[in-house]
Short mmCIF file of C-alpha atoms and ligand atoms in Angstrom, two decimals:
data_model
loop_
_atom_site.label_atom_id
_atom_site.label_comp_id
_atom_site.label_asym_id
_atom_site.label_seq_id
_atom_site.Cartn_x
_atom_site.Cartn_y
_atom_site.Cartn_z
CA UNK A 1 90.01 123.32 69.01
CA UNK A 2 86.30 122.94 70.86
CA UNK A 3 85.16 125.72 72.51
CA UNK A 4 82.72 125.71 75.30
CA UNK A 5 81.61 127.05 78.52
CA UNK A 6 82.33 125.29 82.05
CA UNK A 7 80.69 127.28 84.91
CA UNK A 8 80.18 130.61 83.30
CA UNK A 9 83.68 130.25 81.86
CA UNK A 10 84.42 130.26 78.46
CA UNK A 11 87.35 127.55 77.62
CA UNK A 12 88.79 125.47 75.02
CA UNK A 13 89.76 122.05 74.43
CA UNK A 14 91.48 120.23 71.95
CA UNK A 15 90.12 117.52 70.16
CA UNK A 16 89.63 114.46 71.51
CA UNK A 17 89.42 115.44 74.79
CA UNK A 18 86.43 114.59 77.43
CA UNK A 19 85.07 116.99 79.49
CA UNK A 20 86.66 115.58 82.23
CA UNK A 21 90.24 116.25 80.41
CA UNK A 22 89.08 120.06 79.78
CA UNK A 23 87.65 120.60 83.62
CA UNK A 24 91.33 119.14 84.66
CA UNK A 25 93.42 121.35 82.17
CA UNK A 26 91.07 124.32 83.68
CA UNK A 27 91.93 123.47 87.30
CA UNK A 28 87.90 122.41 87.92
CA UNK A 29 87.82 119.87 90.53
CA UNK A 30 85.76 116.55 89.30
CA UNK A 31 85.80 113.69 92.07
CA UNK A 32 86.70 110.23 90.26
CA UNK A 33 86.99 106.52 91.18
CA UNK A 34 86.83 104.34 88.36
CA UNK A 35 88.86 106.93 86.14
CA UNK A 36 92.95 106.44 86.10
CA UNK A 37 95.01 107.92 83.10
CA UNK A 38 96.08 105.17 81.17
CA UNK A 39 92.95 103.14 80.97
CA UNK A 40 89.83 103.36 78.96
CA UNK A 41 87.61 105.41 80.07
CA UNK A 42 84.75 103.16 81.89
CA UNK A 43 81.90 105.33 83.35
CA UNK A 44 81.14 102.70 86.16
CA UNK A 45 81.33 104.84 89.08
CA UNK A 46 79.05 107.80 88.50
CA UNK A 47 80.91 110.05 90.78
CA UNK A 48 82.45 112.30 87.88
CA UNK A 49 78.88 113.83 86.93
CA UNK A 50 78.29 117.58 85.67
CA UNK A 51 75.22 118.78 84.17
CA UNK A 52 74.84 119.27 80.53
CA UNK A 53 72.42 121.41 78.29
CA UNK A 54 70.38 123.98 79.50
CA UNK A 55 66.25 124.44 81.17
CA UNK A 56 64.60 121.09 79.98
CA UNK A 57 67.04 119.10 77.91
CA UNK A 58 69.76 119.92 80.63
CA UNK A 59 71.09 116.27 81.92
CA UNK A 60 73.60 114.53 83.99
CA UNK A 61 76.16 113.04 82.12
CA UNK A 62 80.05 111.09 83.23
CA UNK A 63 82.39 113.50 82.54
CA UNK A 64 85.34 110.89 81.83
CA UNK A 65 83.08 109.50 79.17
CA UNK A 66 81.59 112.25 77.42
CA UNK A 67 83.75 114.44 74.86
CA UNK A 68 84.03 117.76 74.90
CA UNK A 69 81.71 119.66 72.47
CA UNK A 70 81.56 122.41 70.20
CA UNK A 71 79.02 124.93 72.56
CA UNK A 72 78.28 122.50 75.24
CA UNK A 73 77.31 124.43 78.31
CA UNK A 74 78.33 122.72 81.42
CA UNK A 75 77.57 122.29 85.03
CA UNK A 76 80.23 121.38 87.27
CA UNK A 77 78.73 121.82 90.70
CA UNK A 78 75.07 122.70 90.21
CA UNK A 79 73.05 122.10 92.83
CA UNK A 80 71.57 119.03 91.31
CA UNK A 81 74.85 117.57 90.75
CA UNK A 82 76.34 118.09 94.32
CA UNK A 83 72.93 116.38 95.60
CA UNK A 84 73.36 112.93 93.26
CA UNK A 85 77.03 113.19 94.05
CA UNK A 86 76.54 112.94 97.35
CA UNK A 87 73.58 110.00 96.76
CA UNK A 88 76.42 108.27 94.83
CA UNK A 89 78.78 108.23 97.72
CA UNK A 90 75.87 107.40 100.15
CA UNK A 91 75.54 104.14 98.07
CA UNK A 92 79.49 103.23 97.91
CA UNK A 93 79.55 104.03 101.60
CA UNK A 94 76.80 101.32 102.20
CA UNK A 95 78.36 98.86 99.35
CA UNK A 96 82.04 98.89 100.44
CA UNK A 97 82.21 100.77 103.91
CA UNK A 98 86.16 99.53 104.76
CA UNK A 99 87.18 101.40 102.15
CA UNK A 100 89.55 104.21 103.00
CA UNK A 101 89.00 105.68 99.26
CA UNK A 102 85.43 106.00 100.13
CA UNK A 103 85.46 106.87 103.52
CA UNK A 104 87.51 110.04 102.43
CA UNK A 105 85.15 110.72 99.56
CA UNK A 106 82.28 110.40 102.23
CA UNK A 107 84.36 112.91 104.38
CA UNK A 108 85.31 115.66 101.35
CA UNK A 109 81.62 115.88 100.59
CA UNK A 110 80.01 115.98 103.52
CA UNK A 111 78.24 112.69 103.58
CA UNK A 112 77.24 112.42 106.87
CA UNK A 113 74.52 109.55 107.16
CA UNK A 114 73.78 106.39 105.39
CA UNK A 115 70.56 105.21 104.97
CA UNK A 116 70.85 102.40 103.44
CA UNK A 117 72.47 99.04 104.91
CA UNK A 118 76.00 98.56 104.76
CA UNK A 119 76.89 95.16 102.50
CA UNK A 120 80.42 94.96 103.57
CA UNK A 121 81.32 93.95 99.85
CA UNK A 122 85.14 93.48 98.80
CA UNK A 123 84.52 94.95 95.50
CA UNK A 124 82.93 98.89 94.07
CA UNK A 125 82.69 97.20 90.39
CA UNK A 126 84.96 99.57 89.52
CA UNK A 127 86.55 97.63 86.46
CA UNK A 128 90.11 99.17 87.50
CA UNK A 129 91.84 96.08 88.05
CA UNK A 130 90.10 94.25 84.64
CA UNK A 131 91.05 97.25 82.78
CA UNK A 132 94.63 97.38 84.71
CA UNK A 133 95.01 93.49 84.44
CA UNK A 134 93.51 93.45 80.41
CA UNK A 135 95.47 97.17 79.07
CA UNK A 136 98.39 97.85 81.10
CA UNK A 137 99.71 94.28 82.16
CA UNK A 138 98.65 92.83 78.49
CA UNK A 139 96.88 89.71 80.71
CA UNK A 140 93.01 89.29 80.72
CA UNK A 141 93.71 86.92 83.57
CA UNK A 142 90.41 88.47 85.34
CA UNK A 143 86.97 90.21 83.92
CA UNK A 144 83.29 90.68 84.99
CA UNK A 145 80.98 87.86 85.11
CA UNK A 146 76.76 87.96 85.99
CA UNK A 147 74.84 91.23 85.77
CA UNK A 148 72.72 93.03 88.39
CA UNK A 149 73.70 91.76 91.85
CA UNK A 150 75.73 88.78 90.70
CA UNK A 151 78.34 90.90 88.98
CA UNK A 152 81.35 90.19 90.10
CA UNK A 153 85.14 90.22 89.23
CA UNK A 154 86.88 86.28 88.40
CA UNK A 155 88.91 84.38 86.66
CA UNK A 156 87.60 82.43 84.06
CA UNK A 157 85.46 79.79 84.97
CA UNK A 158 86.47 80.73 88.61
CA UNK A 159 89.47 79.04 88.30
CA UNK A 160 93.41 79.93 88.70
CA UNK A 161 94.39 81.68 85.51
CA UNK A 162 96.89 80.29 83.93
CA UNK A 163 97.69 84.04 82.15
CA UNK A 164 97.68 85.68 85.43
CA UNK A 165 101.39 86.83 86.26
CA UNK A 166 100.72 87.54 89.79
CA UNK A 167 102.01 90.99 88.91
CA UNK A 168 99.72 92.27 91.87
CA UNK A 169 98.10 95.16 89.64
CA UNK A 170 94.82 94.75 90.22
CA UNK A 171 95.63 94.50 93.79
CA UNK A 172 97.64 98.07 93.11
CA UNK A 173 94.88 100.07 91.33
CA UNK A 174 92.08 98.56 93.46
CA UNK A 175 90.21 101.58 95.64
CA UNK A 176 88.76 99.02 97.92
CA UNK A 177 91.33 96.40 98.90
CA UNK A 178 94.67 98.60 97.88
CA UNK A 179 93.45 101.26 100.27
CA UNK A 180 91.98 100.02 103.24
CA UNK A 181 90.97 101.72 105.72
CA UNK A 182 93.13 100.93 108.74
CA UNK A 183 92.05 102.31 111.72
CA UNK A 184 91.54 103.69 114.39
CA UNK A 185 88.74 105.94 113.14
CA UNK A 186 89.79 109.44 111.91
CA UNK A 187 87.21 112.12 112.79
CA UNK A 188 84.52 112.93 110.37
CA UNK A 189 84.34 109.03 109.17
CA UNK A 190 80.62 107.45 109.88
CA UNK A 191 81.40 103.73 109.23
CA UNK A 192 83.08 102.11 112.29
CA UNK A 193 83.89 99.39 109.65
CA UNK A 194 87.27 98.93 110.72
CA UNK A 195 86.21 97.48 114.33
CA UNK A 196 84.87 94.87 112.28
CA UNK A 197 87.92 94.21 109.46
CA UNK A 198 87.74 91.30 106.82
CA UNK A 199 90.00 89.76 104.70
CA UNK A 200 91.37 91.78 101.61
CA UNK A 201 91.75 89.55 99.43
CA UNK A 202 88.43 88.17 96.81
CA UNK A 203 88.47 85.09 98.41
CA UNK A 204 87.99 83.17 95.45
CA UNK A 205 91.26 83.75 94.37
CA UNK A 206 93.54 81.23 94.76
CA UNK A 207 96.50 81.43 97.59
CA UNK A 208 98.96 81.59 94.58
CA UNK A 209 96.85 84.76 92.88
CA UNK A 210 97.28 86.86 95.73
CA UNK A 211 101.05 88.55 95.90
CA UNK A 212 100.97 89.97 99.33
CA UNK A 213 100.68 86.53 100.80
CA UNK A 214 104.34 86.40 101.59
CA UNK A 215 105.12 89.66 102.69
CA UNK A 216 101.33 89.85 104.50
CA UNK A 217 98.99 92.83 104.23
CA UNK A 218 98.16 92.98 107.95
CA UNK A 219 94.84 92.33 107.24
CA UNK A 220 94.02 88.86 105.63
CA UNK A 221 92.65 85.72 107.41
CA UNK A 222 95.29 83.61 106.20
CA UNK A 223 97.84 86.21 107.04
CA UNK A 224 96.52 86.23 111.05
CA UNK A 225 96.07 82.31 110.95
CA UNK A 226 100.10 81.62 110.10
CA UNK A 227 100.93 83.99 112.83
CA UNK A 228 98.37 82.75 115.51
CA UNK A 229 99.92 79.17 114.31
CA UNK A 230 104.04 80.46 114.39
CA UNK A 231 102.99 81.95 118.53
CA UNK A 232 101.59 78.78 119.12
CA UNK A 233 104.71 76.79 117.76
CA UNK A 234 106.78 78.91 120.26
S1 FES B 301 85.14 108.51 87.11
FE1 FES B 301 83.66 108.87 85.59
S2 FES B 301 82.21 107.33 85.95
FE2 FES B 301 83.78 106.85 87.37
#
């Protein structure tokens, strides 16, 4: 057992845990994105930070990363966390503003500007679906190419996989495309992205990739194209 102290409270975790797993078993609420049981932890996201340590060498570390420690003192909502929280969802807001996942983050903590300009990008760089397509559906069909502001999420060499099952779980576990925000605007939300609604799907991917083709999503290009073609065949 690891003993420690989580907002003034003294608690225990078994080994092996993170201090995300103890603040959960303690009923401590820790936002998440790039976090799902069942996949390696990641620490892409940032949103899951406490405070560690105490005066000087006190620090912000991922909680869904970092194990819980013998003594560790920890900060769960200090006033330094709930500010770069909030920074953090600033930044998602402006990176991927169509998501609903987001937009409800933005709304649950209060994020009520952005200052910085909205990218309109299909993907949060999340690594769910690589981790979902790679440790759950035994595939690799899809990883992360380029660094900095070419990182992105392909197949290899950009081309259809020929390991990808179309098993549609990185479509599933996606925060950005799986949950979409639909419209019409619920109050609170500060986007207005949904007046302006693009396609779901990583257009790179090939038609075949993409398992909502057939039944549609509602949303995709393709999806509004065969209908606009079948009214016109009428
Ligand atoms: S949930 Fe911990 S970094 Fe994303």
């Amino acid at each position: 057992m690891v003993s420690m102290r989580i907002d003034g409270l003294d608690v225990q975790a078994e080994e092996g845990w993170t201090i995300l797993d103890t603040c959960r078993f303690y009923g401590i609420d820790i936002p998440t994105l790039c976090h799902e049981d069942g996949l390696t932890p990641y620490g892409a996201c940032r949103l899951c930070i406490v405070e560690v340590g105490e005066g000087k060498n006190a620090k912000l570390v991922t909680s869904c990363t970092s194990p819980a420690q013998d003594g560790l003192r920890v900060r769960t909502h200090s006033e330094k966390v709930v500010s770069t929280r909030k920074m953090i969802i600033e930044l998602m807001v402006a990176r991927c503003p169509n998501s609903k996942t987001v937009q409800d983050l933005a709304s649950k903590f209060g994020v009520q500007q952005v200052r910085f300009k909205p990218k309109y990008e299909e993907c949060i760089l999340c690594g769910l679906c690589v981790r979902m397509c790679k440790e759950q559906m035994m595939s690799g069909a899809i990883d992360f190419v380029g660094r900095g502001k070419d990182r992105r999420v392909t197949t290899a060499f950009d081309e259809k996989s020929d390991i990808c099952r179309t098993c549609g779980g990185c479509m599933y576990i996606c925060p950005i495309c799986e949950l979409r925000c639909q419209g019409p605007e619920p109050p609170g939300v500060i986007c207005g992205g949904c007046l302006d609604m693009t396609p779901t799907c990583l257009d790179h991917y090939d038609d075949a990739q993409c398992f909502m083709v057939e039944s549609g999503c509602g949303t995709c290009v393709r999806e509004s194209k065969k209908v606009k073609e079948k009214e016109e065949e009428r």
